[in-house]
CSV table of C-alpha atoms in Angstrom, one decimal:
chain,number,residue,atom,x,y,z
A,1,MET,CA,0.0,0.0,0.0
A,2,THR,CA,1.3,3.5,-0.8
A,3,VAL,CA,-1.3,5.4,1.4
A,4,SER,CA,-1.6,5.7,5.1
A,5,ALA,CA,-4.2,3.9,7.2
A,6,GLY,CA,-5.9,7.2,7.9
A,7,THR,CA,-6.1,8.2,4.2
A,8,LEU,CA,-7.4,4.7,3.3
A,9,ARG,CA,-10.0,4.9,6.0
A,10,ASP,CA,-11.2,8.4,4.9
A,11,GLU,CA,-11.5,7.3,1.3
A,12,TRP,CA,-13.3,4.1,2.2
A,13,SER,CA,-15.7,6.0,4.4
A,14,SER,CA,-16.5,8.5,1.7
A,15,ARG,CA,-17.2,5.8,-0.9
A,16,SER,CA,-19.3,3.7,1.5
A,17,LEU,CA,-21.5,6.6,2.7
A,18,ALA,CA,-22.0,7.8,-0.9
A,19,ALA,CA,-22.8,4.5,-2.4
A,20,SER,CA,-24.2,2.0,0.1
A,21,TRP,CA,-24.3,2.9,3.8
A,22,ALA,CA,-27.5,4.4,5.1
A,23,PHE,CA,-26.6,5.6,8.6
A,24,PRO,CA,-23.2,7.3,8.9
A,25,SER,CA,-23.0,7.0,12.6
A,26,ASP,CA,-23.2,3.2,12.3
A,27,TRP,CA,-20.2,2.9,10.0
A,28,ASP,CA,-17.3,3.9,12.3
A,29,SER,CA,-15.7,1.2,14.4
A,30,PRO,CA,-12.3,0.3,15.8
A,31,ALA,CA,-12.5,-2.8,13.6
A,32,VAL,CA,-12.5,-0.5,10.5
A,33,ASP,CA,-9.3,1.1,11.8
A,34,ALA,CA,-7.8,-2.3,12.3
A,35,VAL,CA,-8.5,-3.4,8.7
A,36,CYS,CA,-7.0,-0.2,7.3
A,37,GLU,CA,-3.9,-0.5,9.5
A,38,ALA,CA,-3.4,-4.1,8.4
A,39,LEU,CA,-3.7,-3.1,4.7
A,40,ALA,CA,-1.5,0.0,5.0
A,41,GLY,CA,1.2,-1.9,6.8
A,42,ASP,CA,1.0,-4.9,4.5
A,43,GLY,CA,0.2,-7.1,7.6
A,44,ASP,CA,-2.1,-10.0,8.1
A,45,VAL,CA,-5.5,-8.6,7.0
A,46,PHE,CA,-7.6,-11.8,7.7
A,47,PRO,CA,-8.0,-11.4,11.5
A,48,ALA,CA,-8.9,-7.8,11.2
A,49,ALA,CA,-11.4,-8.4,8.5
A,50,GLU,CA,-12.9,-11.3,10.3
A,51,ARG,CA,-13.3,-9.1,13.4
A,52,LEU,CA,-15.1,-6.5,11.3
A,53,GLY,CA,-17.5,-9.1,10.1
A,54,ARG,CA,-18.4,-10.0,13.7
A,55,VAL,CA,-18.9,-6.3,14.6
A,56,ARG,CA,-21.2,-5.7,11.6
A,57,ALA,CA,-23.3,-8.8,12.5
A,58,ALA,CA,-23.5,-7.8,16.2
A,59,SER,CA,-24.8,-4.4,15.0
A,60,GLY,CA,-27.6,-6.0,13.0
A,61,VAL,CA,-26.0,-5.2,9.6
A,62,ALA,CA,-27.1,-7.8,7.0
A,63,LEU,CA,-24.4,-9.8,5.2
A,64,GLY,CA,-25.2,-8.3,1.8
A,65,GLU,CA,-24.8,-4.8,3.1
A,66,THR,CA,-21.6,-5.7,4.9
A,67,LEU,CA,-20.1,-7.1,1.7
A,68,ALA,CA,-21.3,-4.1,-0.3
A,69,ASP,CA,-19.3,-2.0,2.1
A,70,ILE,CA,-16.2,-4.2,1.7
A,71,ASP,CA,-16.5,-3.9,-2.0
A,72,GLN,CA,-16.0,-0.1,-1.6
A,73,LEU,CA,-12.7,-0.9,0.2
A,74,ILE,CA,-11.7,-3.5,-2.4
A,75,ALA,CA,-11.9,-0.8,-5.1
A,76,LEU,CA,-9.1,1.1,-3.2
A,77,VAL,CA,-6.6,-1.7,-2.6
A,78,HIS,CA,-4.6,-4.3,-4.5
A,79,PRO,CA,-6.8,-6.9,-6.2
A,80,ARG,CA,-5.0,-9.7,-4.4
A,81,HIS,CA,-6.9,-8.6,-1.2
A,82,ALA,CA,-10.3,-8.9,-2.7
A,83,GLU,CA,-11.1,-12.6,-2.2
A,84,LEU,CA,-9.4,-12.6,1.2
A,85,LEU,CA,-11.4,-9.6,2.5
A,86,ARG,CA,-14.7,-10.9,1.4
A,87,ARG,CA,-14.1,-14.4,2.8
A,88,ALA,CA,-12.8,-13.2,6.1
A,89,VAL,CA,-15.7,-10.7,6.6
A,90,SER,CA,-18.2,-13.4,5.7
A,91,LEU,CA,-16.7,-15.9,8.1
A,92,GLY,CA,-16.7,-13.3,10.9
A,93,TRP,CA,-20.2,-12.3,10.2
A,94,ALA,CA,-21.4,-16.0,10.2
A,95,ASP,CA,-19.5,-16.8,13.4
A,96,ARG,CA,-21.2,-13.9,15.2
A,97,VAL,CA,-24.6,-15.0,14.1
A,98,VAL,CA,-24.4,-18.8,14.7
A,99,GLY,CA,-21.6,-19.2,17.2
A,100,PRO,CA,-21.9,-19.7,20.9
A,101,GLY,CA,-21.3,-16.0,21.5
A,102,ALA,CA,-24.2,-14.9,19.4
A,103,ASP,CA,-26.5,-14.3,22.4
A,104,LEU,CA,-29.6,-14.7,20.2
A,105,SER,CA,-32.0,-15.1,23.1
A,106,ASP,CA,-32.5,-13.9,26.7
A,107,PRO,CA,-32.4,-16.9,29.0
A,108,LEU,CA,-34.7,-15.3,31.6
A,109,THR,CA,-37.6,-14.2,29.4
A,110,GLY,CA,-37.1,-16.5,26.5
A,111,LEU,CA,-37.3,-13.6,24.1
A,112,ALA,CA,-34.9,-13.2,21.2
A,113,SER,CA,-32.3,-10.5,21.2
A,114,LYS,CA,-32.3,-7.3,19.1
A,115,GLU,CA,-29.6,-8.8,16.9
A,116,TYR,CA,-31.7,-11.8,16.1
A,117,LEU,CA,-34.7,-9.6,15.3
A,118,MET,CA,-32.6,-7.5,12.9
A,119,LEU,CA,-31.6,-10.7,11.1
A,120,ARG,CA,-35.3,-11.7,10.8
A,121,LEU,CA,-36.2,-8.3,9.5
A,122,ALA,CA,-33.4,-8.5,6.9
A,123,GLU,CA,-35.0,-11.8,5.7
A,124,VAL,CA,-38.5,-10.2,5.6
A,125,TYR,CA,-37.3,-7.3,3.6
A,126,ALA,CA,-35.4,-9.5,1.2
A,127,SER,CA,-38.4,-11.8,0.7
A,128,CYS,CA,-40.8,-8.9,0.2
A,129,GLY,CA,-38.4,-7.3,-2.3
A,130,ALA,CA,-38.0,-10.5,-4.3
A,131,ASN,CA,-41.8,-11.0,-4.5
A,132,GLY,CA,-42.7,-7.4,-5.2
A,133,LEU,CA,-44.4,-6.8,-1.8
A,134,ASP,CA,-44.5,-3.8,0.4
A,135,PRO,CA,-43.1,-4.9,3.9
A,136,SER,CA,-45.0,-2.1,5.6
A,137,ALA,CA,-48.2,-3.5,4.2
A,138,GLU,CA,-47.4,-7.1,5.0
A,139,TYR,CA,-45.8,-6.9,8.4
A,140,ALA,CA,-45.8,-4.9,11.6
A,141,LEU,CA,-44.4,-4.8,15.1
A,142,ALA,CA,-46.6,-5.4,18.2
A,143,VAL,CA,-44.8,-3.4,20.8
A,144,VAL,CA,-45.0,-3.7,24.6
A,145,ARG,CA,-43.6,-1.1,26.9
A,146,VAL,CA,-43.8,-1.0,30.7
A,147,GLU,CA,-42.6,1.5,33.2
A,148,LEU,CA,-40.4,-0.2,35.7
A,149,ALA,CA,-39.9,1.3,39.1
A,150,THR,CA,-36.4,1.5,40.6
A,151,ARG,CA,-36.5,-1.6,42.7
A,152,SER,CA,-34.4,-4.7,43.1
A,153,VAL,CA,-33.0,-6.4,40.0
A,154,TRP,CA,-35.4,-9.3,40.4
A,155,GLN,CA,-38.5,-7.0,40.7
A,156,ARG,CA,-37.4,-5.3,37.4
A,157,VAL,CA,-36.8,-8.6,35.6
A,158,LEU,CA,-40.0,-10.4,36.8
A,159,PRO,CA,-42.5,-8.2,34.8
A,160,MET,CA,-40.4,-9.0,31.6
A,161,ILE,CA,-40.7,-12.7,32.4
A,162,HIS,CA,-44.5,-12.4,32.5
A,163,ILE,CA,-44.5,-10.3,29.4
A,164,GLY,CA,-42.5,-13.0,27.5
A,165,GLU,CA,-44.9,-15.7,28.7
A,166,CYS,CA,-48.0,-13.6,27.6
A,167,MET,CA,-46.5,-12.8,24.2
A,168,ARG,CA,-45.9,-16.5,23.5
A,169,ILE,CA,-49.5,-17.3,24.4
A,170,VAL,CA,-50.9,-14.6,22.0
A,171,PHE,CA,-48.3,-14.8,19.2
A,172,ASP,CA,-48.0,-18.5,18.9
A,173,ALA,CA,-47.9,-18.9,15.1
A,174,GLY,CA,-44.2,-18.6,14.5
A,175,GLU,CA,-43.9,-14.9,15.0
A,176,SER,CA,-40.4,-13.6,16.1
A,177,LEU,CA,-40.6,-12.3,19.7
A,178,ALA,CA,-37.7,-10.1,20.9
A,179,ARG,CA,-36.6,-8.0,23.9
A,180,LEU,CA,-35.2,-4.6,22.8
A,181,GLY,CA,-34.4,-3.3,26.3
A,182,GLU,CA,-35.3,-3.6,29.9
A,183,PRO,CA,-38.9,-2.3,29.5
A,184,MET,CA,-39.5,-3.1,25.9
A,185,ALA,CA,-40.5,-6.2,23.9
A,186,VAL,CA,-41.8,-6.6,20.4
A,187,ALA,CA,-43.4,-9.3,18.1
A,188,LEU,CA,-42.7,-9.2,14.4
A,189,THR,CA,-46.0,-10.3,13.0
A,190,ARG,CA,-48.0,-10.3,9.8
A,191,ARG,CA,-50.7,-7.7,9.3
A,192,THR,CA,-53.9,-9.7,9.6
A,193,PRO,CA,-57.5,-8.6,10.3
A,194,SER,CA,-57.1,-10.1,13.8
A,195,LEU,CA,-53.9,-8.1,14.7
A,196,ASP,CA,-55.6,-5.3,16.6
A,197,ARG,CA,-57.7,-7.8,18.6
A,198,ARG,CA,-54.5,-9.9,19.5
A,199,VAL,CA,-52.8,-6.7,20.7
A,200,GLN,CA,-55.7,-5.8,22.9
A,201,LEU,CA,-55.7,-9.4,24.3
A,202,LEU,CA,-52.0,-9.2,25.0
A,203,ALA,CA,-52.5,-5.9,26.9
A,204,ARG,CA,-55.2,-7.4,29.1
A,205,LEU,CA,-53.3,-10.6,29.7
A,206,ILE,CA,-50.1,-8.8,30.8
A,207,SER,CA,-52.1,-6.5,33.1
A,208,THR,CA,-53.8,-9.5,34.7
A,209,ARG,CA,-50.5,-11.5,35.1
A,210,THR,CA,-48.5,-8.6,36.6
A,211,SER,CA,-51.2,-7.2,38.9
A,212,ALA,CA,-51.7,-10.7,40.4
A,213,ASP,CA,-48.0,-11.0,41.3
A,214,PRO,CA,-47.1,-8.5,44.1
A,215,GLU,CA,-43.4,-8.6,43.2
A,216,ALA,CA,-44.1,-7.9,39.5
A,217,HIS,CA,-46.8,-5.3,39.9
A,218,VAL,CA,-46.3,-2.4,37.5
A,219,ALA,CA,-48.6,0.2,35.9
A,220,PRO,CA,-50.7,-1.1,33.0
A,221,PRO,CA,-48.4,-1.7,30.0
A,222,ARG,CA,-48.6,0.4,26.8
A,223,VAL,CA,-49.2,-2.0,23.9
A,224,TRP,CA,-49.5,-0.8,20.3
A,225,VAL,CA,-49.0,-1.7,16.7
A,226,GLU,CA,-45.9,-0.1,15.1
A,227,PRO,CA,-45.9,0.0,11.3
A,228,LEU,CA,-42.7,-1.2,9.6
A,229,PRO,CA,-40.8,1.4,7.6
A,230,ALA,CA,-40.5,1.0,3.8
A,231,SER,CA,-36.8,0.0,4.0
A,232,TYR,CA,-34.6,-2.3,6.1
A,233,GLN,CA,-32.4,0.6,7.0
A,234,GLY,CA,-35.5,2.4,8.3
A,235,ALA,CA,-36.4,-0.7,10.3
A,236,ARG,CA,-32.9,-0.7,11.9
A,237,ALA,CA,-33.3,2.9,12.9
A,238,LEU,CA,-36.8,2.2,14.3
A,239,LEU,CA,-35.5,-0.6,16.5
A,240,THR,CA,-32.7,1.6,17.9
A,241,GLU,CA,-35.2,4.3,18.7
A,242,LEU,CA,-37.7,1.9,20.3
A,243,GLY,CA,-35.0,0.4,22.5
A,244,ARG,CA,-33.9,3.7,24.0
């Protein structure tokens, strides 16, 4: 390489944000710097690229989007790095998704993680795109939010355990159920004529369960249907906003 790591990083960032990366604040990572340093120093690029793949998967970035970003880097470096970069990033991404450290579910509530939900959303958007369907017309999120008082850790976890149980009762047809944060859970579900009734049933069921348990008693939950954005990038931003 004849350019510095900093110059390579800046050029890569400019190309990615102009061509393929929807949210600039999501792109920056120490793993990006490690890849650039390895390329500029003519070092072993594979471990750094594999690490970047894991970082992108952990952030909910789909493999296609991750590789599109890597292609912007490949255009700036020697062609001999192309296959290695794509393979290392793909392996790192897959390792984060399916490996023992993937943390795809919460063992206490049984709800999936935000990372898993992002992967399911990527599949939904890809499927809708391939079949000419509008994801926002086909799918929605059933959202549950509770206000948790500042009490013991167990008293804060217990309501979420009840919520997970109630969600599995109401959404029992293969929907993806996930926990976005301490007070927030969602179900990725199809838009059907019965969706509003199911959401109302979920709200009543959660209120009954939590009010009957003195340790889990909380104010009535807020339960609503959240439309999906038109794009997967928009869905990622929505999950981030809901989880705050």
